[in-house]
Every structure is written in C-alpha cells, then in structure tokens.
C-alpha cells in the first residue's frame, strides 16, 4: 500500500478512536480545568504573562493557546478539547513522517497505529491537558531536524519548552544529536540559542514578580517531593525505589499497549546496544527517563507519572517494526494478530474498567483510560448543579486531597463569582460578599475541620457552617449536595 494511504488509514483510525472520548470525557487529569480557568481570565484582558504569580506551575504558551482558542470559540468545555484533538492528530502524522524517514513506511505505519490507539494519548488529545500540544511540537522539532531546517526546529522546541517545562531537557539532547550528525558547530550553537530564547525572559519575569527565578520549577519539585515522601511512607524504602526503577518500561507496556510496547522497548534497546540506524531517536526517548528514574529510585524526590512517560513511549514506537519483521514468518503473523487485538483491547478495557465505575480497579485505570473521567458521583453532582441550581444560587464548595472539587466546579456551569471555594485563598472574603445558598461536601473533605463547622461530613443529613445551616438535597458517592435551611427567626413576644 502506498505510504500516503497508510498515513490516511492511521489518521482515520486515530480520529475514530478519539471521538467517543471527546464526547464522553470529563476534564480532570493533567490539570485541565485549572488551565482553562486561568486562560479564561487571561483572555478577558490579554497581556504579557507576569510569571508564576499568574501561570503557577503551568507553561505560559499552553495557557496562551487555550486563551486564544477561547477567544475564537468561547466554550470552555469544547474549544480547548478541539485544540488538543488537532495537536493529537498532528502528532500521529509527524510520528509517521519521522519513522518513514528513518525506518521506512512499514515501521511508520506500526508506529502511527501505536500512537493512534495509545490510551493515554487518546485522553490527552481529548482534554485540556498539555501533553498533546507538547508532543506535537517536540515531534515537529525532530521532523524538521531530519530535513535540516534547524532554525524552525529550534523555534518549535523553544515553544515546546514553554508549553511544558520538561521540554527544556530536550535542548541539550537534540543539540547532542546534531553534533552526532556532524552539523557545523556554529549552526548547533544557533540552534541552542533559538531554542532557549524564551527561557531568560521567563526566568526574569518570575524573579521580578515572585522573587524566585525558578519559581515554577521549584513548585513542581516540591510537589513531587511531597508525593514521593508520602509514597515512601506507604510502600517502604525498598518497594518504592524498585517501583521507580522499573516504572518507565512498565508504563510503556500500558501507554502503547502491551505487545506493541514490548516490541518497541526491545527494538529501542537493540538499536541503542548495536548503534544501528536511528539509534539516536531511542537515546532522545530515554535520556530524560534515566534522569527521572535516578531521581525517583536514588534521590527519592520524584514521583513518576504516566504522563511523563508518554514521550519515551512515543519515540520508542518506530522501533517496534524491526523486532516484528525479524520474527519467523508464522510467529510474525501470530504476533502481529495478537498485537492488533491488544491495540484495541487495551484502551477499550481501561475505558470499561473506569467509565461510570467506582472501586480500586476503576481508580487505577482512570488516569490511563482513553476517556477522562471522575468517580460517577462527582459527575452526577456536577450534572445536578447544572440542571437544578437556580439562577441566583451561590455554592459553598468543600475541598479535599483528591482534588475532585476542581472538575466538579469546572463542569457545574456556575460562574466563578457564584462559587465560594474552600481551596481558594479568598474563600472568607467571597463568603462574606456572597452568602451561599447551596453547599457540596466531599468524601474526606476539609471543611469539617474549619472553624465554625458543625457536623460538616458528606454522610450527614444536615450541617452548619458559621451562621449558615444546610439540609441535604441529594447524596451521591463521594459528594453530597445541600441547600440552605436556616431556622426561622424566633417569634417576638
């Protein structure tokens, strides 16, 4: 089959696989709701970002892309998802181009199929998270290097680093690749300068507004260190360090499905060992993974997440075909058939295990599922607020360690000024300014520990908070909704 038809088949499959997730998904993972809310505020009065004080740990370019998309189509649920969908399909196309140049059309088709049906990439392509735009920009930079358009490649790489900060890792990595390709030193220096061009200005903005040049990086590091410390206390030293040591290759087996993942890992490892054609792509994939593995397994200050492994999984996919092609004919046919079956069964199984379900299996599958979901009770509470909240209702919203208050508020349809969020620093001022008429209490919520809270647990039929009293309106798993039911004033004598 001609390469163009192979590419078209992969793109059509990718689009078909993403349509159910696009319609059924609910924003949660990858901090999608928070990114959109920040972008909405910026889009009302566009300006030069002022650093961490405005963007927090998120890349400013991604927030700008979201804000620009919302300007064109002011629908917070759909516009950001369409942006991610476009970037997700672009990544499949770019991976095909890269693989075809390095290994031929057969390898390109297998790689494109692997990414088209990757459960996590499907999820990233249908939510407001940053992984799909970042991966498209990084693959674009690699593709341009292969065609010797270094200036454009550097600009895309610089953009990738302003979408996700881990993109900065790839500046020295790709520069090393250029040196191995015997590119002249002045051109390599220019590539690095262009790719790093936004970095000094952004560091200065952070220093000027927050007093810390690396404020977002330090925030991310503190967050991961806290997660790692919590995991250490739960797993113990030996089990946690072993988990971090083997996390990346095991994650690949899920992210691009088990058999395709195994073929990709084996092919990438063989290419690195033998230094065969294209081995540099495997090095680009796994050098950052080695760094993060060291931090998790040795320093114990980093918690590996599946989203971080997506680049390594994607850049390993072009090596799957070489391993498959080297198998004996009958074994190759059987392996290809099983791999194809698992390509479909893995995302389908993850989706069926988590969509509309509670329990341990659902919570394990949820971050990896092609359909971004929250526990069904949270989705039901959000729908109740969209359909049953009155136009003048103001919501008092609990917060919890599991962050489920964020997607609940985002999907409720209530504007920010009508939600007093315990998570926000201006909670008390908001409460005094707009007294609540509704309340949502969450499983293991924090409101119960606040001063003035009485019986503020999600399993209570009524509770009081300061001088407000609320009675149960609807109870769902993980969330209960209450309406104000203050006692009538005592009759005067």
Short mmCIF file of C-alpha atoms in Angstrom, two decimals:
data_model
loop_
_atom_site.label_atom_id
_atom_site.label_comp_id
_atom_site.label_asym_id
_atom_site.label_seq_id
_atom_site.Cartn_x
_atom_site.Cartn_y
_atom_site.Cartn_z
CA UNK A 1 0.00 0.00 0.00
CA UNK A 2 1.38 3.49 -0.82
CA UNK A 3 2.69 5.47 2.19
CA UNK A 4 0.00 8.15 1.78
CA UNK A 5 -2.75 5.57 2.13
CA UNK A 6 -1.04 4.07 5.18
CA UNK A 7 -0.87 7.53 6.75
CA UNK A 8 -4.50 8.24 5.91
CA UNK A 9 -5.58 4.92 7.43
CA UNK A 10 -3.66 5.70 10.65
CA UNK A 11 -5.16 9.21 10.87
CA UNK A 12 -8.71 7.96 10.27
CA UNK A 13 -8.24 5.31 12.97
CA UNK A 14 -6.83 7.94 15.35
CA UNK A 15 -9.79 10.25 14.74
CA UNK A 16 -12.30 7.41 15.18
CA UNK A 17 -10.65 6.31 18.44
CA UNK A 18 -10.83 9.85 19.85
CA UNK A 19 -14.46 10.63 19.05
CA UNK A 20 -16.01 8.64 21.97
CA UNK A 21 -13.54 10.17 24.42
CA UNK A 22 -14.25 13.63 23.03
CA UNK A 23 -17.97 13.32 23.77
CA UNK A 24 -17.87 11.21 26.96
CA UNK A 25 -14.84 12.64 28.78
CA UNK A 26 -14.85 14.98 31.77
CA UNK A 27 -11.93 17.31 32.47
CA UNK A 28 -9.74 16.24 35.38
CA UNK A 29 -6.29 14.81 34.66
CA UNK A 30 -3.41 16.98 33.52
CA UNK A 31 -4.92 19.89 35.49
CA UNK A 32 -7.15 20.68 32.52
CA UNK A 33 -9.84 22.60 34.46
CA UNK A 34 -7.32 24.88 36.18
CA UNK A 35 -5.53 25.58 32.91
CA UNK A 36 -8.79 26.60 31.23
CA UNK A 37 -9.85 28.81 34.14
CA UNK A 38 -6.52 30.65 34.08
CA UNK A 39 -6.72 31.00 30.29
CA UNK A 40 -10.27 32.39 30.53
CA UNK A 41 -9.17 35.10 32.95
CA UNK A 42 -6.24 35.99 30.70
CA UNK A 43 -8.43 36.08 27.58
CA UNK A 44 -10.67 38.75 29.14
CA UNK A 45 -7.70 41.15 29.24
CA UNK A 46 -4.80 39.68 27.19
CA UNK A 47 -1.38 40.82 28.38
CA UNK A 48 2.18 39.62 28.83
CA UNK A 49 2.18 36.90 31.46
CA UNK A 50 3.69 38.08 34.77
CA UNK A 51 5.30 34.79 35.73
CA UNK A 52 4.46 32.26 38.42
CA UNK A 53 2.08 34.64 40.18
CA UNK A 54 -0.31 34.22 37.21
CA UNK A 55 0.60 30.96 35.49
CA UNK A 56 1.59 28.93 38.58
CA UNK A 57 3.28 25.67 37.51
CA UNK A 58 1.81 25.69 34.00
CA UNK A 59 3.62 26.61 30.80
CA UNK A 60 2.62 30.11 29.63
CA UNK A 61 2.42 29.19 25.95
CA UNK A 62 -0.14 26.49 26.57
CA UNK A 63 -2.25 28.91 28.57
CA UNK A 64 -1.93 31.43 25.74
CA UNK A 65 -3.02 28.83 23.17
CA UNK A 66 -6.02 27.97 25.33
CA UNK A 67 -6.87 31.64 25.78
CA UNK A 68 -6.60 32.30 22.05
CA UNK A 69 -8.81 29.30 21.28
CA UNK A 70 -11.39 30.53 23.79
CA UNK A 71 -11.35 33.93 22.12
CA UNK A 72 -12.28 32.26 18.82
CA UNK A 73 -14.85 29.93 20.41
CA UNK A 74 -15.82 30.90 23.98
CA UNK A 75 -16.89 27.43 25.08
CA UNK A 76 -14.76 26.24 27.98
CA UNK A 77 -15.79 22.59 27.53
CA UNK A 78 -15.30 22.24 23.77
CA UNK A 79 -12.80 24.79 22.46
CA UNK A 80 -9.76 23.51 24.44
CA UNK A 81 -10.58 19.91 23.54
CA UNK A 82 -10.66 20.70 19.82
CA UNK A 83 -7.22 22.32 20.17
CA UNK A 84 -5.89 19.16 21.81
CA UNK A 85 -7.58 16.96 19.19
CA UNK A 86 -5.87 18.87 16.39
CA UNK A 87 -2.50 18.52 18.16
CA UNK A 88 -3.09 14.81 18.82
CA UNK A 89 -3.76 14.07 15.17
CA UNK A 90 -0.77 16.21 14.17
CA UNK A 91 1.43 14.08 16.46
CA UNK A 92 0.28 10.88 14.71
CA UNK A 93 1.10 12.46 11.33
CA UNK A 94 4.51 13.71 12.49
CA UNK A 95 5.46 10.37 14.05
CA UNK A 96 4.63 8.70 10.74
CA UNK A 97 6.88 11.17 8.88
CA UNK A 98 9.78 10.70 11.30
CA UNK A 99 9.52 6.92 11.28
CA UNK A 100 9.21 6.74 7.48
CA UNK A 101 12.36 8.82 7.03
CA UNK A 102 14.38 6.72 9.46
CA UNK A 103 12.96 3.21 9.04
CA UNK A 104 10.56 3.07 6.09
CA UNK A 105 6.77 3.11 5.59
CA UNK A 106 6.05 -0.21 7.32
CA UNK A 107 7.74 0.95 10.53
CA UNK A 108 5.96 4.29 10.19
CA UNK A 109 2.56 2.62 9.91
CA UNK A 110 3.13 0.47 13.00
CA UNK A 111 4.37 3.49 14.98
CA UNK A 112 1.42 5.63 13.89
CA UNK A 113 -1.02 2.85 14.84
CA UNK A 114 0.61 2.56 18.25
CA UNK A 115 0.15 6.27 18.95
CA UNK A 116 -3.32 6.37 17.34
CA UNK A 117 -4.56 3.76 19.85
CA UNK A 118 -2.41 4.76 22.84
CA UNK A 119 -4.96 5.09 25.68
CA UNK A 120 -3.17 7.99 27.37
CA UNK A 121 -2.59 9.86 24.11
CA UNK A 122 -6.28 9.48 23.27
CA UNK A 123 -7.10 11.01 26.67
CA UNK A 124 -4.55 13.82 26.20
CA UNK A 125 -5.96 14.53 22.72
CA UNK A 126 -9.50 14.99 24.03
CA UNK A 127 -8.94 17.11 27.17
CA UNK A 128 -7.41 20.49 28.02
CA UNK A 129 -4.15 18.95 29.27
CA UNK A 130 -0.80 19.99 27.79
CA UNK A 131 0.59 16.63 26.64
CA UNK A 132 -0.89 16.63 23.13
CA UNK A 133 0.34 20.14 22.15
CA UNK A 134 3.74 19.44 23.73
CA UNK A 135 4.22 16.14 21.93
CA UNK A 136 3.19 17.65 18.58
CA UNK A 137 5.70 20.49 18.99
CA UNK A 138 8.52 18.12 20.03
CA UNK A 139 7.85 15.76 17.12
CA UNK A 140 7.70 18.75 14.79
CA UNK A 141 11.13 19.85 16.02
CA UNK A 142 12.56 16.36 15.41
CA UNK A 143 10.98 16.14 11.96
CA UNK A 144 12.50 19.49 10.96
CA UNK A 145 15.95 18.35 12.11
CA UNK A 146 15.67 15.39 9.75
CA UNK A 147 15.04 17.81 6.88
CA UNK A 148 17.88 20.12 8.02
CA UNK A 149 15.61 23.06 8.84
CA UNK A 150 17.32 23.81 12.12
CA UNK A 151 16.05 27.34 12.76
CA UNK A 152 12.40 26.30 12.51
CA UNK A 153 13.14 23.20 14.58
CA UNK A 154 14.68 25.32 17.32
CA UNK A 155 11.67 27.64 17.39
CA UNK A 156 9.29 24.68 17.78
CA UNK A 157 11.50 23.22 20.51
CA UNK A 158 11.52 26.54 22.32
CA UNK A 159 7.72 26.63 22.06
CA UNK A 160 7.51 23.08 23.46
CA UNK A 161 9.52 24.19 26.50
CA UNK A 162 7.03 26.98 27.14
CA UNK A 163 4.13 24.52 26.96
CA UNK A 164 5.73 22.06 29.40
CA UNK A 165 8.90 22.82 31.30
CA UNK A 166 10.29 19.32 30.80
CA UNK A 167 10.71 20.43 27.18
CA UNK A 168 13.86 22.24 28.32
CA UNK A 169 15.53 18.83 28.73
CA UNK A 170 15.45 18.29 25.00
CA UNK A 171 17.52 21.36 24.07
CA UNK A 172 20.88 19.79 25.05
CA UNK A 173 19.67 16.33 23.99
CA UNK A 174 18.78 17.46 20.46
CA UNK A 175 21.94 19.57 20.30
CA UNK A 176 23.93 16.42 21.03
CA UNK A 177 22.08 14.68 18.21
CA UNK A 178 23.06 17.48 15.84
CA UNK A 179 26.73 17.05 16.80
CA UNK A 180 26.45 13.31 16.10
CA UNK A 181 25.00 14.20 12.69
CA UNK A 182 28.18 16.27 12.11
CA UNK A 183 26.34 19.57 11.89
CA UNK A 184 28.71 22.54 11.99
CA UNK A 185 29.31 23.90 15.48
CA UNK A 186 28.07 27.46 14.70
CA UNK A 187 24.75 26.04 13.45
CA UNK A 188 24.42 23.92 16.61
CA UNK A 189 25.13 27.00 18.74
CA UNK A 190 22.48 28.96 16.83
CA UNK A 191 20.02 26.09 17.30
CA UNK A 192 20.58 26.15 21.07
CA UNK A 193 20.30 29.93 21.24
CA UNK A 194 17.00 29.97 19.35
CA UNK A 195 15.55 27.05 21.32
CA UNK A 196 16.48 28.67 24.63
CA UNK A 197 15.45 32.19 23.55
CA UNK A 198 12.29 32.43 25.72
CA UNK A 199 13.95 30.99 28.82
CA UNK A 200 15.96 34.00 30.13
CA UNK A 201 12.99 36.34 29.75
CA UNK A 202 10.66 33.92 31.52
CA UNK A 203 13.12 33.39 34.36
CA UNK A 204 13.42 37.16 34.73
CA UNK A 205 9.62 37.54 34.81
CA UNK A 206 9.43 35.00 37.63
CA UNK A 207 12.21 36.70 39.57
CA UNK A 208 10.60 40.12 39.10
CA UNK A 209 7.09 39.11 40.21
CA UNK A 210 7.69 36.32 42.72
CA UNK A 211 11.31 36.78 43.79
CA UNK A 212 12.34 33.36 42.51
CA UNK A 213 13.91 32.84 39.08
CA UNK A 214 12.82 29.20 39.02
CA UNK A 215 9.53 29.56 40.88
CA UNK A 216 7.50 27.10 38.72
CA UNK A 217 10.30 24.51 38.71
CA UNK A 218 10.70 24.76 42.48
CA UNK A 219 6.94 24.42 42.92
CA UNK A 220 6.86 21.29 40.74
CA UNK A 221 9.87 19.84 42.59
CA UNK A 222 8.26 20.47 45.99
CA UNK A 223 5.04 18.84 44.82
CA UNK A 224 6.86 15.74 43.55
CA UNK A 225 8.99 15.54 46.69
CA UNK A 226 5.84 15.60 48.83
CA UNK A 227 4.26 12.88 46.67
CA UNK A 228 7.43 10.78 46.88
CA UNK A 229 7.63 11.20 50.66
CA UNK A 230 4.03 10.08 51.01
CA UNK A 231 4.68 7.08 48.74
CA UNK A 232 7.81 6.15 50.71
CA UNK A 233 5.84 6.05 53.95
CA UNK A 234 3.22 3.85 52.27
CA UNK A 235 5.42 1.42 50.26
CA UNK A 236 8.60 1.45 52.31
CA UNK A 237 12.11 2.22 51.07
CA UNK A 238 12.82 -0.95 49.11
CA UNK A 239 9.47 -1.34 47.36
CA UNK A 240 9.21 2.32 46.43
CA UNK A 241 12.71 2.53 44.95
CA UNK A 242 12.12 -0.69 43.00
CA UNK A 243 8.84 0.74 41.73
CA UNK A 244 10.63 3.87 40.48
CA UNK A 245 13.41 1.80 38.92
CA UNK A 246 11.07 -0.23 36.73
CA UNK A 247 8.27 2.30 36.30
CA UNK A 248 9.20 3.71 32.88
CA UNK A 249 9.46 0.47 30.89
CA UNK A 250 6.37 -0.92 32.61
CA UNK A 251 4.46 2.27 31.85
CA UNK A 252 5.31 1.92 28.16
CA UNK A 253 3.62 -1.50 28.15
CA UNK A 254 0.35 0.21 29.07
CA UNK A 255 0.73 3.53 27.26
CA UNK A 256 1.19 1.95 23.81
CA UNK A 257 -0.47 -1.40 24.71
CA UNK A 258 1.43 -4.46 26.00
CA UNK A 259 2.75 -6.25 22.92
CA UNK A 260 3.47 -3.16 20.81
CA UNK A 261 5.12 -1.69 23.90
CA UNK A 262 7.28 -4.78 24.37
CA UNK A 263 8.35 -4.76 20.72
CA UNK A 264 9.11 -1.03 20.96
CA UNK A 265 11.21 -1.43 24.10
CA UNK A 266 13.13 -4.38 22.68
CA UNK A 267 13.71 -2.61 19.37
CA UNK A 268 14.87 0.61 21.05
CA UNK A 269 17.19 -1.31 23.39
CA UNK A 270 18.66 -3.28 20.49
CA UNK A 271 19.21 -0.13 18.45
CA UNK A 272 20.99 1.53 21.38
CA UNK A 273 23.13 -1.53 22.04
CA UNK A 274 24.16 -2.06 18.41
CA UNK A 275 24.15 1.63 17.39
CA UNK A 276 22.09 0.75 14.34
CA UNK A 277 20.42 3.33 12.12
CA UNK A 278 18.14 5.65 14.08
CA UNK A 279 19.54 4.74 17.49
CA UNK A 280 19.74 8.44 18.34
CA UNK A 281 15.93 8.57 18.45
CA UNK A 282 15.95 5.92 21.17
CA UNK A 283 18.53 7.96 23.08
CA UNK A 284 16.34 11.07 22.82
CA UNK A 285 13.46 8.99 24.19
CA UNK A 286 15.25 7.52 27.17
CA UNK A 287 17.85 10.06 28.39
CA UNK A 288 15.22 12.11 30.27
CA UNK A 289 13.67 8.85 31.53
CA UNK A 290 17.03 7.82 33.02
CA UNK A 291 17.26 11.19 34.80
CA UNK A 292 13.79 10.87 36.30
CA UNK A 293 14.45 7.24 37.23
CA UNK A 294 17.58 8.35 39.12
CA UNK A 295 15.59 10.99 40.97
CA UNK A 296 12.87 8.53 41.93
CA UNK A 297 14.91 5.41 42.70
CA UNK A 298 18.04 7.01 44.21
CA UNK A 299 17.19 10.52 45.44
CA UNK A 300 13.54 9.60 46.22
CA UNK A 301 12.42 13.17 45.48
CA UNK A 302 10.32 12.48 42.37
CA UNK A 303 7.13 10.53 41.83
CA UNK A 304 6.93 9.08 38.30
CA UNK A 305 3.66 9.69 36.47
CA UNK A 306 2.38 8.05 33.31
CA UNK A 307 2.14 11.44 31.55
CA UNK A 308 5.90 11.87 31.84
CA UNK A 309 6.46 8.51 30.14
CA UNK A 310 4.43 9.42 27.05
CA UNK A 311 7.40 10.88 25.14
CA UNK A 312 9.59 7.83 25.80
CA UNK A 313 6.76 5.53 24.71
CA UNK A 314 6.08 7.55 21.55
CA UNK A 315 9.71 7.79 20.43
CA UNK A 316 10.18 4.05 21.03
CA UNK A 317 7.30 3.11 18.72
CA UNK A 318 9.31 3.41 15.46
CA UNK A 319 11.50 0.50 16.63
CA UNK A 320 8.61 -1.97 17.01
CA UNK A 321 8.55 -2.97 13.34
CA UNK A 322 12.21 -4.07 13.25
CA UNK A 323 11.58 -6.58 16.05
CA UNK A 324 8.38 -7.84 14.41
CA UNK A 325 9.99 -8.18 10.98
CA UNK A 326 12.85 -10.30 12.36
CA UNK A 327 10.49 -12.98 13.70
CA UNK A 328 9.93 -16.20 11.71
CA UNK A 329 7.02 -15.95 9.29
CA UNK A 330 4.40 -17.89 11.26
CA UNK A 331 5.40 -16.34 14.57
CA UNK A 332 5.38 -12.90 12.96
CA UNK A 333 1.81 -13.39 11.72
CA UNK A 334 0.60 -14.61 15.10
CA UNK A 335 2.42 -11.81 16.94
CA UNK A 336 1.00 -9.17 14.60
CA UNK A 337 -2.52 -10.51 15.09
CA UNK A 338 -2.15 -10.54 18.88
CA UNK A 339 -0.60 -7.07 18.87
CA UNK A 340 -3.51 -5.75 16.79
CA UNK A 341 -6.01 -7.31 19.16
CA UNK A 342 -4.28 -5.77 22.19
CA UNK A 343 -4.11 -2.39 20.44
CA UNK A 344 -7.90 -2.37 20.51
CA UNK A 345 -8.48 -4.30 23.73
CA UNK A 346 -6.19 -2.23 25.97
CA UNK A 347 -7.88 1.18 25.56
CA UNK A 348 -11.29 -0.49 25.49
CA UNK A 349 -10.55 -2.41 28.68
CA UNK A 350 -9.27 0.67 30.50
CA UNK A 351 -12.33 2.65 29.46
CA UNK A 352 -14.78 -0.08 30.51
CA UNK A 353 -12.95 -0.51 33.83
CA UNK A 354 -13.26 3.16 34.79
CA UNK A 355 -16.16 4.84 32.98
CA UNK A 356 -19.15 5.13 35.32
CA UNK A 357 -17.49 2.88 37.90
CA UNK A 358 -16.22 3.12 41.47
CA UNK A 359 -13.68 0.96 43.27
CA UNK A 360 -9.98 0.19 43.28
CA UNK A 361 -9.75 -1.08 39.69
CA UNK A 362 -11.57 2.00 38.39
CA UNK A 363 -9.27 4.38 40.28
CA UNK A 364 -6.19 2.55 38.96
CA UNK A 365 -7.44 2.65 35.38
CA UNK A 366 -8.82 6.20 35.43
CA UNK A 367 -5.53 8.14 34.91
CA UNK A 368 -4.61 5.85 31.97
CA UNK A 369 -8.05 5.46 30.41
CA UNK A 370 -8.70 6.93 26.95
CA UNK A 371 -11.85 8.54 28.39
CA UNK A 372 -11.02 11.12 31.06
CA UNK A 373 -13.45 10.52 33.91
CA UNK A 374 -14.05 11.21 37.57
CA UNK A 375 -15.92 8.96 40.01
CA UNK A 376 -19.55 8.79 38.85
CA UNK A 377 -20.86 10.51 41.99
CA UNK A 378 -18.79 13.60 41.23
CA UNK A 379 -20.09 13.70 37.65
CA UNK A 380 -23.68 13.26 38.93
CA UNK A 381 -23.24 16.09 41.44
CA UNK A 382 -21.92 18.31 38.68
CA UNK A 383 -24.91 17.49 36.45
CA UNK A 384 -27.29 18.22 39.34
CA UNK A 385 -25.77 21.67 39.75
CA UNK A 386 -26.08 22.35 36.01
CA UNK A 387 -29.75 21.39 35.90
CA UNK A 388 -31.13 22.13 39.39
CA UNK A 389 -29.21 25.16 40.64
CA UNK A 390 -31.25 28.35 40.49
CA UNK A 391 -30.00 31.42 38.63
CA UNK A 392 -29.32 33.22 41.93
CA UNK A 393 -27.76 30.26 43.80
CA UNK A 394 -24.27 30.63 45.28
CA UNK A 395 -22.30 27.47 46.03
CA UNK A 396 -20.14 26.74 49.06
CA UNK A 397 -17.66 24.14 47.80
CA UNK A 398 -15.61 21.82 50.01
CA UNK A 399 -12.07 20.78 49.05
CA UNK A 400 -10.14 17.53 49.55
CA UNK A 401 -6.77 15.89 48.98
CA UNK A 402 -8.10 14.11 45.87
CA UNK A 403 -8.82 17.47 44.10
CA UNK A 404 -12.25 16.32 42.89
CA UNK A 405 -13.70 19.70 43.82
CA UNK A 406 -11.85 21.17 40.81
CA UNK A 407 -13.53 19.16 37.99
CA UNK A 408 -16.84 19.37 39.85
CA UNK A 409 -16.74 23.18 39.88
CA UNK A 410 -15.47 23.34 36.31
CA UNK A 411 -18.28 21.22 34.90
CA UNK A 412 -21.04 22.64 37.11
CA UNK A 413 -21.77 25.53 34.75
CA UNK A 414 -21.65 28.02 37.64
CA UNK A 415 -19.51 31.12 37.08
CA UNK A 416 -16.57 31.78 39.41
CA UNK A 417 -18.36 34.62 41.22
CA UNK A 418 -21.09 32.19 42.31
CA UNK A 419 -18.74 29.60 43.86
CA UNK A 420 -17.05 30.12 47.22
CA UNK A 421 -14.25 27.55 47.09
CA UNK A 422 -12.56 26.46 50.27
CA UNK A 423 -9.46 25.79 48.16
CA UNK A 424 -9.12 29.44 47.14
CA UNK A 425 -7.25 31.96 49.32
CA UNK A 426 -10.14 34.49 49.12
CA UNK A 427 -12.67 31.99 50.50
CA UNK A 428 -13.62 34.08 53.56
CA UNK A 429 -13.99 37.29 51.56
CA UNK A 430 -16.08 35.51 48.93
CA UNK A 431 -18.30 34.00 51.62
CA UNK A 432 -18.88 37.37 53.27
CA UNK A 433 -19.56 39.07 49.94
CA UNK A 434 -21.99 36.47 48.53
CA UNK A 435 -23.69 34.28 51.16
CA UNK A 436 -24.11 30.69 49.90
CA UNK A 437 -27.46 29.06 49.23
CA UNK A 438 -26.04 25.65 48.22
CA UNK A 439 -23.17 23.56 49.56
CA UNK A 440 -21.26 20.48 48.38
CA UNK A 441 -19.41 18.33 50.90
CA UNK A 442 -16.87 15.81 49.62
CA UNK A 443 -15.57 12.46 50.79
CA UNK A 444 -12.74 13.21 53.25
CA UNK A 445 -13.37 16.91 52.69
CA UNK A 446 -11.56 19.60 54.64
CA UNK A 447 -14.49 21.85 55.51
CA UNK A 448 -15.28 19.72 58.55
CA UNK A 449 -12.01 20.92 60.14
CA UNK A 450 -12.68 24.61 59.54
CA UNK A 451 -13.57 26.91 62.42
CA UNK A 452 -17.34 27.24 62.73
CA UNK A 453 -18.13 23.89 61.03
CA UNK A 454 -20.54 21.54 62.80
CA UNK A 455 -21.20 18.00 61.53
CA UNK A 456 -19.82 19.00 58.09
CA UNK A 457 -19.38 15.45 56.77
CA UNK A 458 -20.73 14.20 53.44
CA UNK A 459 -22.74 11.48 55.20
CA UNK A 460 -24.64 13.99 57.38
CA UNK A 461 -28.27 14.91 56.67
CA UNK A 462 -27.66 18.47 57.83
CA UNK A 463 -24.71 20.59 58.90
CA UNK A 464 -23.86 24.11 59.97
CA UNK A 465 -21.03 26.36 58.93
CA UNK A 466 -20.59 29.57 60.87
CA UNK A 467 -24.06 31.19 60.84
CA UNK A 468 -25.38 29.15 57.87
CA UNK A 469 -27.35 25.92 58.14
CA UNK A 470 -27.74 23.43 55.28
CA UNK A 471 -30.01 20.42 54.76
CA UNK A 472 -29.43 17.50 52.40
CA UNK A 473 -30.80 17.89 48.86
CA UNK A 474 -29.08 14.97 47.08
CA UNK A 475 -26.44 12.44 48.08
CA UNK A 476 -24.04 10.82 45.63
CA UNK A 477 -20.97 8.64 46.16
CA UNK A 478 -18.10 10.96 47.21
CA UNK A 479 -20.30 14.11 47.16
CA UNK A 480 -23.45 15.36 48.90
CA UNK A 481 -25.39 18.49 47.92
CA UNK A 482 -27.13 20.67 50.50
CA UNK A 483 -29.47 23.65 50.36
CA UNK A 484 -29.75 26.42 52.94
CA UNK A 485 -32.35 25.68 55.59
CA UNK A 486 -31.75 28.32 58.24
CA UNK A 487 -34.29 28.09 61.08
CA UNK A 488 -36.90 30.85 61.05
CA UNK A 489 -36.23 33.70 63.47
CA UNK A 490 -37.83 33.30 66.88
CA UNK A 491 -41.23 34.98 67.16
CA UNK A 492 -41.11 38.23 69.09
CA UNK A 493 -43.07 38.37 72.32
#
